[in-house]
PDB file of C-alpha atoms in Angstrom:
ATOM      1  CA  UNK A   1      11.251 -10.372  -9.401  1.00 62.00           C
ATOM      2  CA  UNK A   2      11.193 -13.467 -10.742  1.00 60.00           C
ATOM      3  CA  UNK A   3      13.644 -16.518 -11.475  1.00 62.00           C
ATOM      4  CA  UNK A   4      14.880 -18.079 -15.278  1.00 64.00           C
ATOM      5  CA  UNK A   5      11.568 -20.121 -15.365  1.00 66.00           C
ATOM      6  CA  UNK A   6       9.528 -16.845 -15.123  1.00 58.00           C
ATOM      7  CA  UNK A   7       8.501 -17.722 -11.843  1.00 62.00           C
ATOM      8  CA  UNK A   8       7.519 -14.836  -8.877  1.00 59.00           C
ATOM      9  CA  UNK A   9      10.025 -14.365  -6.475  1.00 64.00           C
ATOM     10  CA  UNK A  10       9.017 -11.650  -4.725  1.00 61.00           C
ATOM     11  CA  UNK A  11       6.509  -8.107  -5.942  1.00 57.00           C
ATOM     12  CA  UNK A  12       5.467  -5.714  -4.245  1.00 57.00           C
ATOM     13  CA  UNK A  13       5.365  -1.788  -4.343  1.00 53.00           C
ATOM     14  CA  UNK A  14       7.134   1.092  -2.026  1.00 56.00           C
ATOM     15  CA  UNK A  15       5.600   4.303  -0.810  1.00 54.00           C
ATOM     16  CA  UNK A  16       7.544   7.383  -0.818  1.00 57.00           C
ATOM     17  CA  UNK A  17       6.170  10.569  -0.588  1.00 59.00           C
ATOM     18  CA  UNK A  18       7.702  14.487  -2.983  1.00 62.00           C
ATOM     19  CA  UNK A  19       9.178  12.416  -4.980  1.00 66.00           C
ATOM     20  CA  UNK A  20      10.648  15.200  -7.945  1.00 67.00           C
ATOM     21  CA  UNK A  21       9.961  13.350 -10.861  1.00 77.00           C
ATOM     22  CA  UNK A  22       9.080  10.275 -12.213  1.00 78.00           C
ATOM     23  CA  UNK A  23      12.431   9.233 -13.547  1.00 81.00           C
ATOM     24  CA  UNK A  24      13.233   9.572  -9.832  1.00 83.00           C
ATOM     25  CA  UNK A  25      10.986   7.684  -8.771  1.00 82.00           C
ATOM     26  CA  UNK A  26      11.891   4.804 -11.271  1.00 84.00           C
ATOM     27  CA  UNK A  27      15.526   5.094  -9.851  1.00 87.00           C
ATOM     28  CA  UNK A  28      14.112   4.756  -6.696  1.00 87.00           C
ATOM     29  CA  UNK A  29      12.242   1.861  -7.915  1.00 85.00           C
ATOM     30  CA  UNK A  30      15.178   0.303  -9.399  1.00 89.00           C
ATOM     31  CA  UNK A  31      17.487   1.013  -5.776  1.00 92.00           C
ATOM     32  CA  UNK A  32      14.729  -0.964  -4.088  1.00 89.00           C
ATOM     33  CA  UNK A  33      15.198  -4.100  -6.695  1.00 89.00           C
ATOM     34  CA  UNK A  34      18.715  -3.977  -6.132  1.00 93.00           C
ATOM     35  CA  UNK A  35      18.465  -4.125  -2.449  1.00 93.00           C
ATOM     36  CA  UNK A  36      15.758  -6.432  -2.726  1.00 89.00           C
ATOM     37  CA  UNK A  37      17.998  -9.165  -4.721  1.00 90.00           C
ATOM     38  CA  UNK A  38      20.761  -8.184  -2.678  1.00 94.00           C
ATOM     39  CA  UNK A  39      19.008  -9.413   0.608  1.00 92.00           C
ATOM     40  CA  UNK A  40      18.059 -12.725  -1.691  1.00 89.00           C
ATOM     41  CA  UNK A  41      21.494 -13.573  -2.340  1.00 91.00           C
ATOM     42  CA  UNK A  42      20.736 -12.856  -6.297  1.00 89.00           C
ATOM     43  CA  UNK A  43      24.041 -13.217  -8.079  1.00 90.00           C
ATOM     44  CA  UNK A  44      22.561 -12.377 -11.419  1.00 89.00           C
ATOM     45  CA  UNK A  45      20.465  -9.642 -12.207  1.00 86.00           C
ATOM     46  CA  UNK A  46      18.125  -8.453 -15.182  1.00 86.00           C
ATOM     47  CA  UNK A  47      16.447  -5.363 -14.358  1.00 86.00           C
ATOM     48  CA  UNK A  48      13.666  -4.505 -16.794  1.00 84.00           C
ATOM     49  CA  UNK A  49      11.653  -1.294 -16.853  1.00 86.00           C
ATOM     50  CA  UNK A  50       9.173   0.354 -19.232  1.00 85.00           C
ATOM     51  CA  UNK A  51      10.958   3.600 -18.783  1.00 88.00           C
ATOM     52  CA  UNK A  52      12.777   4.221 -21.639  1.00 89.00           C
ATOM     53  CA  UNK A  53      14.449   7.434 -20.611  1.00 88.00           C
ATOM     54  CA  UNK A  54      15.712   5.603 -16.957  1.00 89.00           C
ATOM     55  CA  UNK A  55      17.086   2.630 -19.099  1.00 91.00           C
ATOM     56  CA  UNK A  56      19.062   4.876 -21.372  1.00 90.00           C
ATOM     57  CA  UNK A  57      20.555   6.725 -18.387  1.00 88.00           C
ATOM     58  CA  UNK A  58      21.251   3.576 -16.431  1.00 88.00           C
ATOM     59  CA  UNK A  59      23.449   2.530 -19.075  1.00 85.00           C
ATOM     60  CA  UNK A  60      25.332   5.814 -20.138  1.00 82.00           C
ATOM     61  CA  UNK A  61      27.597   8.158 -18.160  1.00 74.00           C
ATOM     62  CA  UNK A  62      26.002  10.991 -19.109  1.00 78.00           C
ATOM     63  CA  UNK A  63      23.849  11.117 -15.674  1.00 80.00           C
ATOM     64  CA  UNK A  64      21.266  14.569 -14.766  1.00 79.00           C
ATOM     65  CA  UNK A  65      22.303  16.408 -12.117  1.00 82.00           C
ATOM     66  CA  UNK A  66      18.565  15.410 -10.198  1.00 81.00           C
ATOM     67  CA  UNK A  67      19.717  11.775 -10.382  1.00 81.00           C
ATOM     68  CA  UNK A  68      23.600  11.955  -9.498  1.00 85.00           C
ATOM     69  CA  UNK A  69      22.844  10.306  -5.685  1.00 89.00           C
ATOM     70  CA  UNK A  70      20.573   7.880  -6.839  1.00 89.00           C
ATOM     71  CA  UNK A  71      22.670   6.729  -9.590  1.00 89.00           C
ATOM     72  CA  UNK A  72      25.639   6.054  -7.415  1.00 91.00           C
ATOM     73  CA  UNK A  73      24.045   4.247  -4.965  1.00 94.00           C
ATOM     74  CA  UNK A  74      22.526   2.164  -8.286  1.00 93.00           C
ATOM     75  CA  UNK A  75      26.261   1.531  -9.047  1.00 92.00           C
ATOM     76  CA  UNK A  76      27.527   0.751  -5.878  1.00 94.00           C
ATOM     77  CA  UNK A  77      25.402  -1.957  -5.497  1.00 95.00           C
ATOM     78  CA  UNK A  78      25.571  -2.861  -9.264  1.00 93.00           C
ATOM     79  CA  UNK A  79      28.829  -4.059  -8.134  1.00 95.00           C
ATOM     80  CA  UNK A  80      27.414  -6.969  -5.971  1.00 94.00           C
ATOM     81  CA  UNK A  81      26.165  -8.756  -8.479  1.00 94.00           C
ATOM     82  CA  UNK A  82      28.531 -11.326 -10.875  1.00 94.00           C
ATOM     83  CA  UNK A  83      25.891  -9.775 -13.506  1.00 92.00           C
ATOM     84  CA  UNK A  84      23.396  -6.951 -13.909  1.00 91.00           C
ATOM     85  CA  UNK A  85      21.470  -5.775 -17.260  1.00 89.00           C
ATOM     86  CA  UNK A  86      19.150  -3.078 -17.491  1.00 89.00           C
ATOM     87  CA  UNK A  87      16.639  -3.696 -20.217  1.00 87.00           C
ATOM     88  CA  UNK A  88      13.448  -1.974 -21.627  1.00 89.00           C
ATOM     89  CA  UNK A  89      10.386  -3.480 -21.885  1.00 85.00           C
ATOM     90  CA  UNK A  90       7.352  -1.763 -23.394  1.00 85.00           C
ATOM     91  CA  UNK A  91       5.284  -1.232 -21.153  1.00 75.00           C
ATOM     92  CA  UNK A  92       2.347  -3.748 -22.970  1.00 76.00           C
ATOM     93  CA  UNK A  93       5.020  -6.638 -22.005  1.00 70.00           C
ATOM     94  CA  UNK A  94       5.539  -5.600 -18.100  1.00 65.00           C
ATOM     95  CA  UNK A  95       1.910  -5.746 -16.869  1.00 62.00           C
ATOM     96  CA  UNK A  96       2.666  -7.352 -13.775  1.00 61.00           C
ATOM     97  CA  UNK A  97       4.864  -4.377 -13.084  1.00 55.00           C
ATOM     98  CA  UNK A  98       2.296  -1.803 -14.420  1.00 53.00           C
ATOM     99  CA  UNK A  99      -0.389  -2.523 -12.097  1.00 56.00           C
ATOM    100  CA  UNK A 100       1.435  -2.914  -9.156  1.00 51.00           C
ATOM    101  CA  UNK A 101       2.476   0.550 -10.272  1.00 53.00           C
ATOM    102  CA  UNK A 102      -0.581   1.915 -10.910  1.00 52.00           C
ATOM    103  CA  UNK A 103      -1.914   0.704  -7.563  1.00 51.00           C
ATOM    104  CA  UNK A 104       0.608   2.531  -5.339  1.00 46.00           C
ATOM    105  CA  UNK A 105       0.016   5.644  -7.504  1.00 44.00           C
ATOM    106  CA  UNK A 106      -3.489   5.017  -5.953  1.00 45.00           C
ATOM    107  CA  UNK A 107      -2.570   4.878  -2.623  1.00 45.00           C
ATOM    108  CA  UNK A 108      -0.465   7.291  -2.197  1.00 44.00           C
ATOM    109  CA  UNK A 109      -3.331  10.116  -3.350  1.00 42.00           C
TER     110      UNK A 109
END
């Protein structure tokens, strides 16, 4: 996370083990930012992920029957913030992200 000025706010990476599939686990990754920002007080909120696919469902109401759960509790706390965006960003933009990716992908095998 990080504030207008581009500035780190907080980082950092969450183990979770059979997770289905990897859109999952980007929802899951998502639910953690919300609650995250939540606990910060955030009032505003641009989410940005290199996951095409999870942006585009984020921001339809067509939702897959494997992310239903998730995707409500996305909403529900949606609904704290005054405003929330969900963006892509290729992945060559989002490096920060990627490797702190990456390295829980490591740890976790």
């Amino acid at each position: 996370m990080h504030n207008p000025k581009l500035e780190a706010i907080k980082q950092g990476t969450l183990m979770k083990r059979f997770i289905a599939s990897p859109l999952m686990a980007e929802a899951l990754a998502v639910r953690e930012a919300l609650l995250q920002a939540k606990a910060l007080h955030l009032s505003n909120i641009c989410l940005k992920s290199d996951d095409h696919v999870l942006i585009k469902v984020l921001s339809s109401k067509q939702i897959p029957m494997e992310f239903y759960e998730i995707n409500l509790d996305i909403e529900n706390l949606s609904s704290s913030f005054t405003f929330i965006s969900f963006t892509y960003v290729p992945r060559s933009l989002n490096s920060t992200a990627d490797v702190l990716a990456k390295s829980a992908l490591h740890l976790n095998f």
